[in-house]
CSV table of C-alpha atoms and ligand atoms in Angstrom, one decimal:
chain,number,residue,atom,x,y,z
A,1165,UNK,CA,17.8,-12.0,23.3
A,1166,UNK,CA,15.1,-9.9,21.8
A,1167,UNK,CA,11.5,-10.5,21.5
A,1168,UNK,CA,10.4,-7.9,18.7
A,1169,UNK,CA,6.7,-7.7,17.9
A,1170,UNK,CA,7.2,-7.4,14.2
A,1171,UNK,CA,10.3,-7.1,11.3
A,1172,UNK,CA,10.1,-4.7,8.7
A,1173,UNK,CA,12.5,-5.6,5.4
A,1174,UNK,CA,13.2,-2.5,3.3
A,1175,UNK,CA,14.0,0.7,4.5
A,1176,UNK,CA,12.7,2.9,1.5
A,1177,UNK,CA,10.3,5.8,2.0
A,1178,UNK,CA,7.4,3.4,2.6
A,1179,UNK,CA,9.2,0.8,4.9
A,1180,UNK,CA,11.0,3.2,7.1
A,1181,UNK,CA,7.8,5.1,7.8
A,1182,UNK,CA,5.4,2.0,8.2
A,1183,UNK,CA,8.4,0.8,11.0
A,1184,UNK,CA,8.2,4.5,12.7
A,1185,UNK,CA,4.3,4.1,12.7
A,1186,UNK,CA,4.3,0.9,14.1
A,1187,UNK,CA,7.0,1.8,17.0
A,1188,UNK,CA,5.3,4.9,17.6
A,1189,UNK,CA,2.1,2.8,18.5
A,1190,UNK,CA,4.1,1.2,21.1
A,1191,UNK,CA,5.4,-2.2,19.2
A,1192,UNK,CA,9.0,-3.1,19.0
A,1193,UNK,CA,10.2,-3.5,15.5
A,1194,UNK,CA,13.3,-5.1,14.0
A,1195,UNK,CA,14.3,-3.5,10.7
A,1196,UNK,CA,16.7,-4.7,7.5
A,1197,UNK,CA,17.6,-3.5,4.6
A,1198,UNK,CA,19.6,-5.7,2.1
A,1199,UNK,CA,21.9,-2.9,1.2
A,1200,UNK,CA,23.3,-0.2,3.8
A,1201,UNK,CA,21.3,2.4,2.8
A,1202,UNK,CA,21.0,6.0,4.3
A,1203,UNK,CA,18.0,4.8,6.9
A,1204,UNK,CA,20.0,2.0,8.0
A,1205,UNK,CA,23.0,3.9,8.6
A,1206,UNK,CA,20.9,6.5,10.6
A,1207,UNK,CA,19.2,3.7,12.7
A,1208,UNK,CA,22.5,2.0,13.5
A,1209,UNK,CA,24.2,5.4,14.3
A,1210,UNK,CA,21.2,6.5,16.5
A,1211,UNK,CA,19.0,3.6,17.5
A,1212,UNK,CA,15.5,4.8,18.0
A,1213,UNK,CA,13.5,3.6,21.2
A,1214,UNK,CA,11.7,0.3,19.9
A,1215,UNK,CA,13.3,0.2,16.5
A,1216,UNK,CA,16.2,-2.4,16.5
A,1217,UNK,CA,18.2,-2.3,13.0
A,1218,UNK,CA,20.2,-5.4,12.0
A,1219,UNK,CA,22.9,-6.1,9.2
A,1220,UNK,CA,22.3,-9.7,9.3
A,1221,UNK,CA,19.2,-11.4,8.1
A,1222,UNK,CA,19.6,-14.4,10.6
A,1223,UNK,CA,20.0,-12.0,13.6
A,1224,UNK,CA,16.9,-10.0,12.3
A,1225,UNK,CA,14.9,-13.3,12.3
A,1226,UNK,CA,16.0,-14.4,15.6
A,1227,UNK,CA,15.2,-10.9,17.1
A,1228,UNK,CA,11.4,-11.7,16.6
A,1229,UNK,CA,8.5,-13.2,18.6
A,1230,UNK,CA,7.3,-16.3,17.5
A,1231,UNK,CA,5.4,-17.0,15.4
A,1232,UNK,CA,7.2,-14.2,13.5
A,1233,UNK,CA,5.7,-11.4,11.6
A,1234,UNK,CA,7.6,-10.0,8.7
A,1235,UNK,CA,6.5,-7.3,6.5
A,1236,UNK,CA,8.3,-7.0,3.2
A,1237,UNK,CA,8.2,-3.4,2.1
A,1238,UNK,CA,10.6,-3.9,-1.0
A,1239,UNK,CA,10.0,-3.5,-5.0
A,1240,UNK,CA,7.2,-6.0,-6.3
A,1241,UNK,CA,8.2,-8.5,-8.7
A,1242,UNK,CA,11.2,-10.9,-8.5
A,1243,UNK,CA,12.8,-9.1,-5.5
A,1244,UNK,CA,9.9,-10.4,-3.5
A,1245,UNK,CA,10.6,-13.9,-4.4
A,1246,UNK,CA,14.2,-13.5,-4.0
A,1247,UNK,CA,13.7,-12.3,-0.5
A,1248,UNK,CA,11.3,-14.9,0.5
A,1249,UNK,CA,13.8,-17.5,-0.9
A,1250,UNK,CA,16.4,-15.6,1.7
A,1251,UNK,CA,14.1,-15.8,4.6
A,1252,UNK,CA,12.7,-19.6,4.4
A,1253,UNK,CA,15.9,-21.2,5.7
A,1254,UNK,CA,15.5,-19.4,9.0
A,1255,UNK,CA,11.7,-19.6,9.3
A,1256,UNK,CA,9.8,-22.3,11.3
A,1257,UNK,CA,6.3,-23.4,10.3
A,1258,UNK,CA,3.5,-21.0,11.2
A,1259,UNK,CA,5.6,-18.1,10.7
A,1260,UNK,CA,4.0,-15.3,8.6
A,1261,UNK,CA,5.4,-13.1,5.7
A,1262,UNK,CA,3.4,-10.3,4.7
A,1263,UNK,CA,3.9,-8.7,1.2
A,1264,UNK,CA,2.8,-4.9,2.0
A,1265,UNK,CA,3.9,-3.5,-1.7
A,1266,UNK,CA,2.1,-3.2,-5.0
A,1267,UNK,CA,2.4,-6.8,-6.2
A,1268,UNK,CA,0.4,-8.3,-9.0
A,1269,UNK,CA,-2.5,-10.2,-7.6
A,1270,UNK,CA,-1.6,-13.4,-9.3
A,1271,UNK,CA,1.9,-13.3,-7.9
A,1272,UNK,CA,0.5,-13.1,-4.8
A,1273,UNK,CA,-1.8,-16.1,-5.3
A,1274,UNK,CA,1.1,-18.0,-6.4
A,1275,UNK,CA,3.4,-17.2,-3.5
A,1276,UNK,CA,0.7,-18.1,-1.2
A,1277,UNK,CA,0.3,-21.5,-2.6
A,1278,UNK,CA,3.9,-21.9,-2.6
A,1279,UNK,CA,4.3,-20.8,1.1
A,1280,UNK,CA,1.3,-22.6,2.1
A,1281,UNK,CA,2.9,-26.1,1.0
A,1282,UNK,CA,6.0,-24.9,3.4
A,1283,UNK,CA,3.7,-24.4,6.3
A,1284,UNK,CA,4.6,-20.5,6.2
A,1285,UNK,CA,1.8,-18.1,6.5
A,1286,UNK,CA,1.4,-15.3,3.8
A,1287,UNK,CA,-0.9,-12.1,3.5
A,1288,UNK,CA,-0.8,-9.8,0.3
A,1289,UNK,CA,-1.6,-6.5,1.9
A,1290,UNK,CA,-2.7,-3.4,-0.2
A,1291,UNK,CA,-1.1,-0.3,1.6
A,1292,UNK,CA,-2.4,2.9,0.4
A,1293,UNK,CA,-1.7,6.6,1.4
A,1294,UNK,CA,1.6,7.3,0.2
A,1295,UNK,CA,4.6,8.5,2.5
A,1296,UNK,CA,2.3,10.4,5.0
A,1297,UNK,CA,-0.3,7.8,5.0
A,1298,UNK,CA,2.4,5.1,6.0
A,1299,UNK,CA,3.8,7.2,8.9
A,1300,UNK,CA,0.4,8.6,10.2
A,1301,UNK,CA,-2.1,6.1,9.1
A,1302,UNK,CA,-2.7,4.4,5.9
A,1303,UNK,CA,-5.6,2.4,4.7
A,1304,UNK,CA,-4.9,-1.2,4.5
A,1305,UNK,CA,-6.3,-4.2,2.6
A,1306,UNK,CA,-5.3,-7.6,3.9
A,1307,UNK,CA,-5.6,-10.8,1.8
A,1308,UNK,CA,-4.9,-14.2,2.9
A,1309,UNK,CA,-6.2,-16.7,5.5
A,1310,UNK,CA,-8.3,-15.0,8.2
A,1311,UNK,CA,-6.2,-16.7,10.9
A,1312,UNK,CA,-2.9,-14.9,9.6
A,1313,UNK,CA,-4.6,-11.8,9.5
A,1314,UNK,CA,-5.8,-12.0,13.1
A,1315,UNK,CA,-2.0,-12.7,14.2
A,1316,UNK,CA,-1.3,-8.9,12.6
A,1317,UNK,CA,-4.6,-7.4,13.0
A,1318,UNK,CA,-3.8,-5.5,16.4
A,1319,UNK,CA,-0.7,-4.0,14.7
A,1320,UNK,CA,-2.6,-3.1,11.6
A,1321,UNK,CA,-5.7,-1.8,13.6
A,1322,UNK,CA,-3.5,0.7,15.7
A,1323,UNK,CA,-1.1,2.0,12.8
A,1324,UNK,CA,-4.1,2.4,10.2
A,1325,UNK,CA,-5.9,5.6,9.4
A,1326,UNK,CA,-9.1,5.9,11.5
A,1327,UNK,CA,-12.4,7.2,10.1
A,1328,UNK,CA,-14.8,8.3,13.0
A,1329,UNK,CA,-12.4,6.3,15.2
A,1330,UNK,CA,-13.1,3.2,12.9
A,1331,UNK,CA,-9.8,1.6,11.8
A,1332,UNK,CA,-9.3,1.9,8.0
A,1333,UNK,CA,-8.4,-1.9,7.7
A,1334,UNK,CA,-10.5,-4.9,7.4
A,1335,UNK,CA,-10.0,-8.6,6.5
A,1336,UNK,CA,-10.3,-8.5,2.4
A,1337,UNK,CA,-10.5,-12.0,1.7
A,1338,UNK,CA,-8.4,-15.0,0.5
A,1339,UNK,CA,-5.1,-15.3,-1.2
A,1340,UNK,CA,-5.0,-12.3,-4.0
A,1341,UNK,CA,-7.9,-10.2,-3.0
A,1342,UNK,CA,-6.0,-7.8,-0.8
A,1343,UNK,CA,-3.6,-7.0,-3.9
A,1344,UNK,CA,-6.8,-7.0,-6.2
A,1345,UNK,CA,-8.7,-4.4,-4.3
A,1346,UNK,CA,-5.5,-2.3,-4.0
A,1347,UNK,CA,-5.2,-2.5,-7.6
A,1348,UNK,CA,-8.6,-1.5,-8.4
A,1349,UNK,CA,-8.0,1.4,-6.0
A,1350,UNK,CA,-5.2,2.3,-8.1
A,1351,UNK,CA,-7.2,2.3,-11.3
A,1352,UNK,CA,-9.7,4.6,-9.7
A,1353,UNK,CA,-6.8,6.6,-8.5
A,1354,UNK,CA,-5.8,7.1,-12.1
A,1355,UNK,CA,-9.2,7.9,-13.1
A,1356,UNK,CA,-10.1,10.3,-10.6
A,1357,UNK,CA,-6.6,12.1,-11.5
A,1358,UNK,CA,-7.2,12.1,-15.5
A,1359,UNK,CA,-10.7,13.7,-14.5
A,1360,UNK,CA,-9.4,16.2,-12.6
A,1361,UNK,CA,-6.7,16.7,-15.2
A,1362,UNK,CA,-9.3,17.4,-17.8
A,1363,UNK,CA,-11.2,19.7,-15.6
A,1364,UNK,CA,-8.1,21.8,-15.3
A,1365,UNK,CA,-7.9,22.0,-19.0
A,1366,UNK,CA,-11.1,23.3,-19.5
A,1367,UNK,CA,-10.8,25.9,-16.6
A,1368,UNK,CA,-7.6,26.9,-18.0
A,1369,UNK,CA,-7.5,27.0,-21.8
A,1370,UNK,CA,-11.4,27.2,-22.4
A,1371,UNK,CA,-12.8,29.4,-19.6
A,1372,UNK,CA,-9.3,31.2,-19.4
A,1373,UNK,CA,-8.6,31.2,-15.8
A,1374,UNK,CA,-5.3,31.5,-14.0
A,1375,UNK,CA,-3.7,29.3,-11.8
A,1376,UNK,CA,-5.0,31.0,-8.6
A,1377,UNK,CA,-8.5,31.1,-9.6
A,1378,UNK,CA,-8.4,27.4,-10.6
A,1379,UNK,CA,-6.7,26.5,-7.5
A,1380,UNK,CA,-9.5,28.8,-5.6
A,1381,UNK,CA,-12.3,26.7,-7.6
A,1382,UNK,CA,-10.9,23.3,-6.4
A,1383,UNK,CA,-10.8,24.6,-2.9
A,1384,UNK,CA,-14.2,25.6,-3.0
A,1385,UNK,CA,-15.2,22.6,-4.6
A,1386,UNK,CA,-13.7,20.8,-1.6
A,1387,UNK,CA,-15.8,21.8,0.7
A,1388,UNK,CA,-18.9,20.4,-1.1
A,1389,UNK,CA,-20.1,17.0,-2.4
A,1390,UNK,CA,-16.6,16.8,-4.5
A,1391,UNK,CA,-14.7,16.7,-1.0
A,1392,UNK,CA,-11.7,14.2,-1.4
A,1393,UNK,CA,-8.1,14.0,-1.2
A,1394,UNK,CA,-7.2,14.4,-4.7
A,1395,UNK,CA,-9.5,17.6,-5.1
A,1396,UNK,CA,-7.8,19.0,-1.6
A,1397,UNK,CA,-4.1,18.6,-3.1
A,1398,UNK,CA,-5.0,19.8,-6.7
A,1399,UNK,CA,-6.2,23.2,-5.1
A,1400,UNK,CA,-2.9,23.0,-3.0
A,1401,UNK,CA,-0.6,22.2,-6.1
A,1402,UNK,CA,-1.8,24.9,-8.5
A,1403,UNK,CA,-1.1,27.9,-6.1
A,1404,UNK,CA,2.3,26.6,-5.1
A,1405,UNK,CA,5.3,28.7,-6.4
A,1406,UNK,CA,8.9,27.9,-6.7
A,1407,UNK,CA,11.9,30.2,-5.2
A,1408,UNK,CA,11.6,32.3,-8.2
A,1409,UNK,CA,8.0,33.3,-7.6
A,1410,UNK,CA,6.8,31.2,-10.6
A,1411,UNK,CA,4.2,28.5,-10.4
A,1412,UNK,CA,5.5,25.3,-10.3
A,1413,UNK,CA,2.8,23.6,-12.5
A,1414,UNK,CA,3.9,25.4,-15.4
A,1415,UNK,CA,7.2,24.2,-15.3
A,1416,UNK,CA,6.4,20.4,-15.0
A,1417,UNK,CA,6.9,18.4,-18.0
A,1418,UNK,CA,3.3,17.2,-19.4
A,1419,UNK,CA,4.3,13.5,-19.5
A,1420,UNK,CA,2.5,11.1,-17.1
A,1421,UNK,CA,4.5,8.1,-16.1
A,1422,UNK,CA,3.0,5.3,-14.1
A,1423,UNK,CA,4.2,2.1,-12.3
A,1424,UNK,CA,1.7,-0.2,-13.9
A,1425,UNK,CA,-1.4,-0.6,-11.6
A,1426,UNK,CA,-3.5,1.1,-13.7
A,1427,UNK,CA,-2.9,-0.8,-16.7
A,1428,UNK,CA,-3.2,-4.2,-14.5
A,1429,UNK,CA,-6.7,-2.7,-13.7
A,1430,UNK,CA,-7.5,-2.2,-17.5
A,1431,UNK,CA,-6.2,-5.5,-18.3
A,1432,UNK,CA,-8.3,-7.2,-15.7
A,1433,UNK,CA,-11.2,-5.5,-16.8
A,1434,UNK,CA,-10.7,-6.7,-20.6
A,1435,UNK,CA,-9.9,-10.3,-19.2
A,1436,UNK,CA,-13.3,-10.1,-17.1
A,1437,UNK,CA,-15.0,-8.7,-20.3
A,1438,UNK,CA,-16.2,-5.7,-18.2
A,1439,UNK,CA,-16.6,-2.2,-19.9
A,1440,UNK,CA,-14.4,-0.3,-17.4
A,1441,UNK,CA,-14.0,2.5,-20.0
A,1442,UNK,CA,-12.9,5.1,-17.1
A,1443,UNK,CA,-9.8,3.5,-16.3
A,1444,UNK,CA,-8.7,2.2,-19.8
A,1445,UNK,CA,-9.1,5.8,-21.1
A,1446,UNK,CA,-7.1,7.2,-18.2
A,1447,UNK,CA,-4.2,4.7,-19.0
A,1448,UNK,CA,-4.4,5.5,-22.4
A,1449,UNK,CA,-4.2,9.4,-21.6
A,1450,UNK,CA,-1.0,8.7,-19.8
A,1451,UNK,CA,0.2,6.8,-23.0
A,1452,UNK,CA,-0.7,9.7,-25.0
A,1453,UNK,CA,0.9,12.3,-22.9
A,1454,UNK,CA,4.2,10.1,-23.5
A,1455,UNK,CA,4.2,10.8,-27.3
A,1456,UNK,CA,5.3,14.3,-26.6
A,1457,UNK,CA,7.4,14.5,-29.8
A,1458,UNK,CA,4.6,13.4,-31.9
A,1459,UNK,CA,2.3,15.9,-30.3
A,1460,UNK,CA,4.5,18.7,-30.9
A,1461,UNK,CA,4.8,17.8,-34.6
A,1462,UNK,CA,1.1,17.3,-34.8
A,1463,UNK,CA,0.4,20.8,-33.0
A,1464,UNK,CA,1.8,22.6,-35.8
A,1465,UNK,CA,0.4,20.5,-39.1
A,1466,UNK,CA,-3.1,19.4,-37.6
A,1467,UNK,CA,-5.5,21.9,-37.1
A,1468,UNK,CA,-8.5,22.3,-34.8
A,1469,UNK,CA,-11.6,24.8,-34.0
A,1470,UNK,CA,-11.1,28.1,-32.4
A,1471,UNK,CA,-10.4,28.2,-28.7
A,1472,UNK,CA,-12.4,31.6,-28.1
A,1473,UNK,CA,-15.7,31.6,-26.2
A,1474,UNK,CA,-18.5,33.7,-27.9
A,1475,UNK,CA,-19.2,37.0,-25.9
A,1476,UNK,CA,-22.4,35.8,-24.4
A,1477,UNK,CA,-20.9,32.5,-23.0
A,1478,UNK,CA,-22.2,31.9,-19.3
A,1479,UNK,CA,-18.7,31.1,-17.8
A,1480,UNK,CA,-20.2,30.8,-14.2
A,1481,UNK,CA,-23.1,28.2,-15.4
A,1482,UNK,CA,-20.3,26.3,-17.2
A,1483,UNK,CA,-18.0,26.0,-14.3
A,1484,UNK,CA,-20.8,24.8,-12.3
A,1485,UNK,CA,-21.4,22.3,-15.2
A,1486,UNK,CA,-17.8,21.2,-14.8
A,1487,UNK,CA,-18.5,20.5,-11.1
A,1488,UNK,CA,-21.5,18.4,-11.7
A,1489,UNK,CA,-19.9,16.6,-14.5
A,1490,UNK,CA,-16.8,15.9,-12.3
A,1491,UNK,CA,-19.0,14.5,-9.6
A,1492,UNK,CA,-20.9,12.2,-12.1
A,1493,UNK,CA,-17.9,11.1,-13.6
A,1494,UNK,CA,-16.4,10.0,-10.1
A,1495,UNK,CA,-19.6,8.3,-9.5
A,1496,UNK,CA,-19.6,6.4,-12.6
A,1497,UNK,CA,-15.8,5.7,-12.3
A,1498,UNK,CA,-16.2,4.3,-8.9
A,1499,UNK,CA,-19.1,2.1,-10.0
A,1500,UNK,CA,-17.1,0.7,-12.7
A,1501,UNK,CA,-14.4,-0.3,-10.1
A,1502,UNK,CA,-16.5,-1.7,-7.7
A,1503,UNK,CA,-18.5,-3.8,-10.6
A,1504,UNK,CA,-15.1,-5.1,-11.7
A,1505,UNK,CA,-14.2,-6.2,-8.2
A,1506,UNK,CA,-17.6,-7.8,-8.0
A,1507,UNK,CA,-16.7,-10.0,-11.2
A,1508,UNK,CA,-13.4,-10.8,-9.5
A,1509,UNK,CA,-14.9,-11.9,-6.5
A,1510,UNK,CA,-17.3,-14.1,-8.3
A,1511,UNK,CA,-14.6,-15.4,-10.5
A,1512,UNK,CA,-12.2,-16.3,-7.6
A,1513,UNK,CA,-14.8,-17.1,-5.0
A,1514,UNK,CA,-13.6,-14.4,-2.8
A,1515,UNK,CA,-16.6,-13.3,-1.1
A,1516,UNK,CA,-15.7,-9.6,-1.0
A,1517,UNK,CA,-17.8,-7.3,1.5
A,1518,UNK,CA,-17.9,-4.2,-0.6
A,1519,UNK,CA,-19.3,-2.0,2.1
A,1520,UNK,CA,-16.1,-3.1,4.2
A,1521,UNK,CA,-13.9,-2.0,1.3
A,1522,UNK,CA,-15.6,1.4,0.6
A,1523,UNK,CA,-15.3,1.8,4.5
A,1524,UNK,CA,-11.4,1.4,4.5
A,1525,UNK,CA,-11.3,3.5,1.5
A,1526,UNK,CA,-13.0,6.4,3.6
A,1527,UNK,CA,-9.6,7.5,5.1
A,1528,UNK,CA,-5.7,7.4,4.9
A,1529,UNK,CA,-5.7,6.2,0.9
A,1530,UNK,CA,-5.4,8.5,-2.2
A,1531,UNK,CA,-8.9,7.9,-3.3
A,1532,UNK,CA,-10.7,8.8,-0.1
A,1533,UNK,CA,-13.6,11.0,-0.9
A,1534,UNK,CA,-16.7,11.9,1.3
A,1535,UNK,CA,-19.2,10.1,-1.2
A,1536,UNK,CA,-17.7,6.8,-0.2
A,1537,UNK,CA,-20.1,7.1,2.7
A,1538,UNK,CA,-22.9,6.7,0.2
A,1539,UNK,CA,-21.2,3.8,-1.3
A,1540,UNK,CA,-20.9,2.2,2.1
A,1541,UNK,CA,-24.6,2.8,2.6
A,1542,UNK,CA,-25.7,1.2,-0.6
A,1543,UNK,CA,-23.4,-2.0,-0.1
A,1544,UNK,CA,-24.5,-2.5,3.5
A,1545,UNK,CA,-28.0,-2.6,2.1
A,1546,UNK,CA,-27.0,-5.2,-0.6
A,1547,UNK,CA,-23.8,-6.6,-0.9
A,1548,UNK,CA,-25.3,-8.2,-4.3
A,1549,UNK,CA,-26.0,-4.9,-5.8
A,1550,UNK,CA,-26.1,-5.1,-9.3
A,1551,UNK,CA,-24.6,-1.6,-10.1
A,1552,UNK,CA,-24.2,1.3,-8.0
A,1553,UNK,CA,-25.6,3.4,-10.5
A,1554,UNK,CA,-29.0,1.6,-9.8
A,1555,UNK,CA,-29.2,2.8,-6.0
A,1556,UNK,CA,-31.8,6.0,-5.7
A,1557,UNK,CA,-29.0,8.2,-4.1
A,1558,UNK,CA,-26.7,8.0,-7.2
A,1559,UNK,CA,-29.7,7.7,-9.7
A,1560,UNK,CA,-31.3,11.1,-8.4
A,1561,UNK,CA,-27.7,12.9,-8.8
A,1562,UNK,CA,-27.1,11.0,-12.3
A,1563,UNK,CA,-30.7,11.9,-13.6
A,1564,UNK,CA,-29.9,15.6,-12.8
A,1565,UNK,CA,-26.0,15.9,-13.3
A,1566,UNK,CA,-26.0,14.3,-17.1
A,1567,UNK,CA,-27.1,17.5,-18.5
A,1568,UNK,CA,-24.2,19.3,-17.4
A,1569,UNK,CA,-21.8,16.5,-18.6
A,1570,UNK,CA,-23.4,16.7,-22.2
A,1571,UNK,CA,-22.8,20.6,-21.9
A,1572,UNK,CA,-19.0,20.5,-21.3
A,1573,UNK,CA,-18.4,17.7,-23.6
A,1574,UNK,CA,-20.0,19.5,-26.5
A,1575,UNK,CA,-18.5,22.6,-25.5
A,1576,UNK,CA,-15.1,21.0,-25.1
A,1577,UNK,CA,-15.3,19.1,-28.7
A,1578,UNK,CA,-16.7,22.2,-30.2
A,1579,UNK,CA,-13.5,24.2,-29.2
A,1580,UNK,CA,-11.0,21.5,-29.7
A,1581,UNK,CA,-10.2,20.3,-26.0
A,1582,UNK,CA,-9.7,16.9,-25.3
A,1583,UNK,CA,-11.6,15.4,-22.7
A,1584,UNK,CA,-11.3,11.4,-23.3
A,1585,UNK,CA,-12.6,10.6,-20.1
A,1586,UNK,CA,-15.4,13.0,-19.7
A,1587,UNK,CA,-16.7,12.1,-23.3
A,1588,UNK,CA,-16.1,8.2,-22.7
A,1589,UNK,CA,-18.2,8.4,-19.7
A,1590,UNK,CA,-21.1,10.3,-21.5
A,1591,UNK,CA,-21.1,7.5,-24.1
A,1592,UNK,CA,-20.8,4.8,-21.6
A,1593,UNK,CA,-23.8,6.3,-19.7
A,1594,UNK,CA,-25.8,6.6,-23.1
A,1595,UNK,CA,-24.9,3.0,-24.3
A,1596,UNK,CA,-25.8,1.8,-20.8
A,1597,UNK,CA,-29.2,3.0,-20.5
A,1598,UNK,CA,-29.9,1.9,-24.3
A,1599,UNK,CA,-32.4,-1.2,-24.6
A,1600,UNK,CA,-31.6,-2.0,-28.3
A,1601,UNK,CA,-28.0,-1.4,-29.0
A,1602,UNK,CA,-26.5,-1.8,-32.5
A,1603,UNK,CA,-25.0,-5.0,-31.7
A,1604,UNK,CA,-27.4,-6.8,-33.9
A,1605,UNK,CA,-25.5,-5.0,-36.9
A,1606,UNK,CA,-22.0,-6.4,-35.6
A,1607,UNK,CA,-23.6,-10.0,-35.3
A,1608,UNK,CA,-24.7,-9.7,-38.7
A,1609,UNK,CA,-21.4,-8.7,-40.0
A,1610,UNK,CA,-19.7,-11.5,-38.0
A,1611,UNK,CA,-22.2,-14.1,-39.5
A,1612,UNK,CA,-21.9,-12.5,-42.9
A,1613,UNK,CA,-18.0,-13.0,-43.2
A,1614,UNK,CA,-17.2,-15.7,-40.6
A,1615,UNK,CA,-20.5,-18.0,-40.6
A,1616,UNK,CA,-20.1,-17.1,-36.5
A,1617,UNK,CA,-24.0,-17.6,-36.2
A,1618,UNK,CA,-26.1,-15.1,-34.2
A,1619,UNK,CA,-29.4,-15.4,-31.9
A,1620,UNK,CA,-32.7,-14.1,-32.6
A,1621,UNK,CA,-34.9,-12.0,-30.6
A,1622,UNK,CA,-38.1,-14.0,-31.5
A,1623,UNK,CA,-36.8,-17.7,-31.8
A,1624,UNK,CA,-34.4,-19.6,-29.3
A,1625,UNK,CA,-31.0,-21.2,-30.8
A,1626,UNK,CA,-28.3,-20.2,-32.9
A,1627,UNK,CA,-28.9,-19.1,-36.7
A,1628,UNK,CA,-26.7,-18.6,-39.7
A,1629,UNK,CA,-27.9,-16.8,-43.0
A,1630,UNK,CA,-26.3,-17.2,-46.5
A,1631,UNK,CA,-26.2,-13.6,-46.9
A,1632,UNK,CA,-25.0,-13.7,-50.6
A,1633,UNK,CA,-28.3,-15.9,-51.6
B,2175,6PG,C1,-1.3,4.7,-2.9
B,2175,6PG,C2,-0.7,4.8,-4.4
B,2175,6PG,C3,0.8,4.4,-4.5
B,2175,6PG,C4,1.0,4.2,-5.9
B,2175,6PG,C5,1.5,5.5,-6.5
B,2175,6PG,C6,2.0,5.9,-7.9
B,2175,6PG,O1,-2.3,4.1,-2.7
B,2175,6PG,O2,-0.6,5.0,-2.0
B,2175,6PG,O3,-1.7,4.2,-5.1
B,2175,6PG,O4,0.5,2.8,-4.3
B,2175,6PG,O5,2.3,3.5,-6.3
B,2175,6PG,O6,0.0,6.6,-6.4
B,2175,6PG,O7,1.2,5.0,-8.7
B,2175,6PG,P1,2.0,5.4,-10.4
B,2175,6PG,O8,3.0,5.3,-10.5
B,2175,6PG,O9,1.2,4.1,-11.0
B,2175,6PG,O10,1.0,6.5,-10.7
């Protein structure tokens, strides 16, 4: 009779690597996969110390310590519900199911309520870090009841990434909050990636640098305030060659796909009336990239300005301006992401602790970046901060760096280089610091054609004008 500490269902790359990580940290792990896949075949033939594979769900469940902890690492959506229904007949009151995939947070909320009625505990857990993170230390965002979290927290703390010895896992909040935070993490991931892609485009097509030089620029930047995982891997990607000695980057089709979490973040921003322009533009950029056939036609019939720079163009200054604009863009992108989480936290009464969220983003996850330390400091001082942009540390940088952002956006526009996120960040920034916007005209138009009424700045109440009179 086995008494294993945890069961992992789903032996895809993430599930397998998490199981190995848990076992390496001294826990006994039962594993199960619905189909007899490569990993299961390997495990059954060569059982590893502390990893116990099962072909029957009943035996898998009976091999676990009570209350049982079962981690689902399977495809999000209906497969999660199907697996829950398969597990339910074998579970006892108080057992814990953990969904560690990229599930939609509203599904997690529904599953939480459904399982609570059956006295089964449920945690919706965001896990970030890709394959390597799962194996050596991911960033973990658990949502659900605190008591459920306490059951699994010793394992999570051991297997997670560490930042200065501090585990990158902290209780996030009730029901769907862990998956919501992971969703916004992914939205920021989309934004970081798009900002870096626009940077690559400016360096390659406008400045005219080769792959090695651009790679070296990213490697250099990674030693400064931009230091982050995505900048680091970009430096590595750009200098990688295939067996024929050609740069791999030059052979990759320029069509970006995605599994949807960026779109969910943009949708959530729209739902909450939050102007998260960075993630929304980043999602649109991926969609536009998929219009490859149209772009090929357009490139032959629609014209643009000349790409070449004038002979006195200061390339060194321009490159430094790109660096500053990229850092400023990153600050605004993370600020929008945190503001969105604040809005969701207020709406769902999650009571999110933003310094904790910033802390667990510092290592293991895809958006890990040195400047998250400043975000930790800002929210440690005040969890109710209106906006990260209002903190002195970010204010000082923004007030200096917006000139660089203007310079690169103007230069890109003048030479026909598309920089949708850089330019939308600049527009957002300028609109955000404008006291008197032009929404008065929008209100007048709405009232003109639809009697929608408007408010006045000099009197209270609602007003309607008969505009044709
Ligand atoms: C992570 C990542 C991961 C995500 C991939 C792909 O935190 O480890 O966010 O969860 O699934 O990055 O995302 P897209 O396919 O949507 O680009």
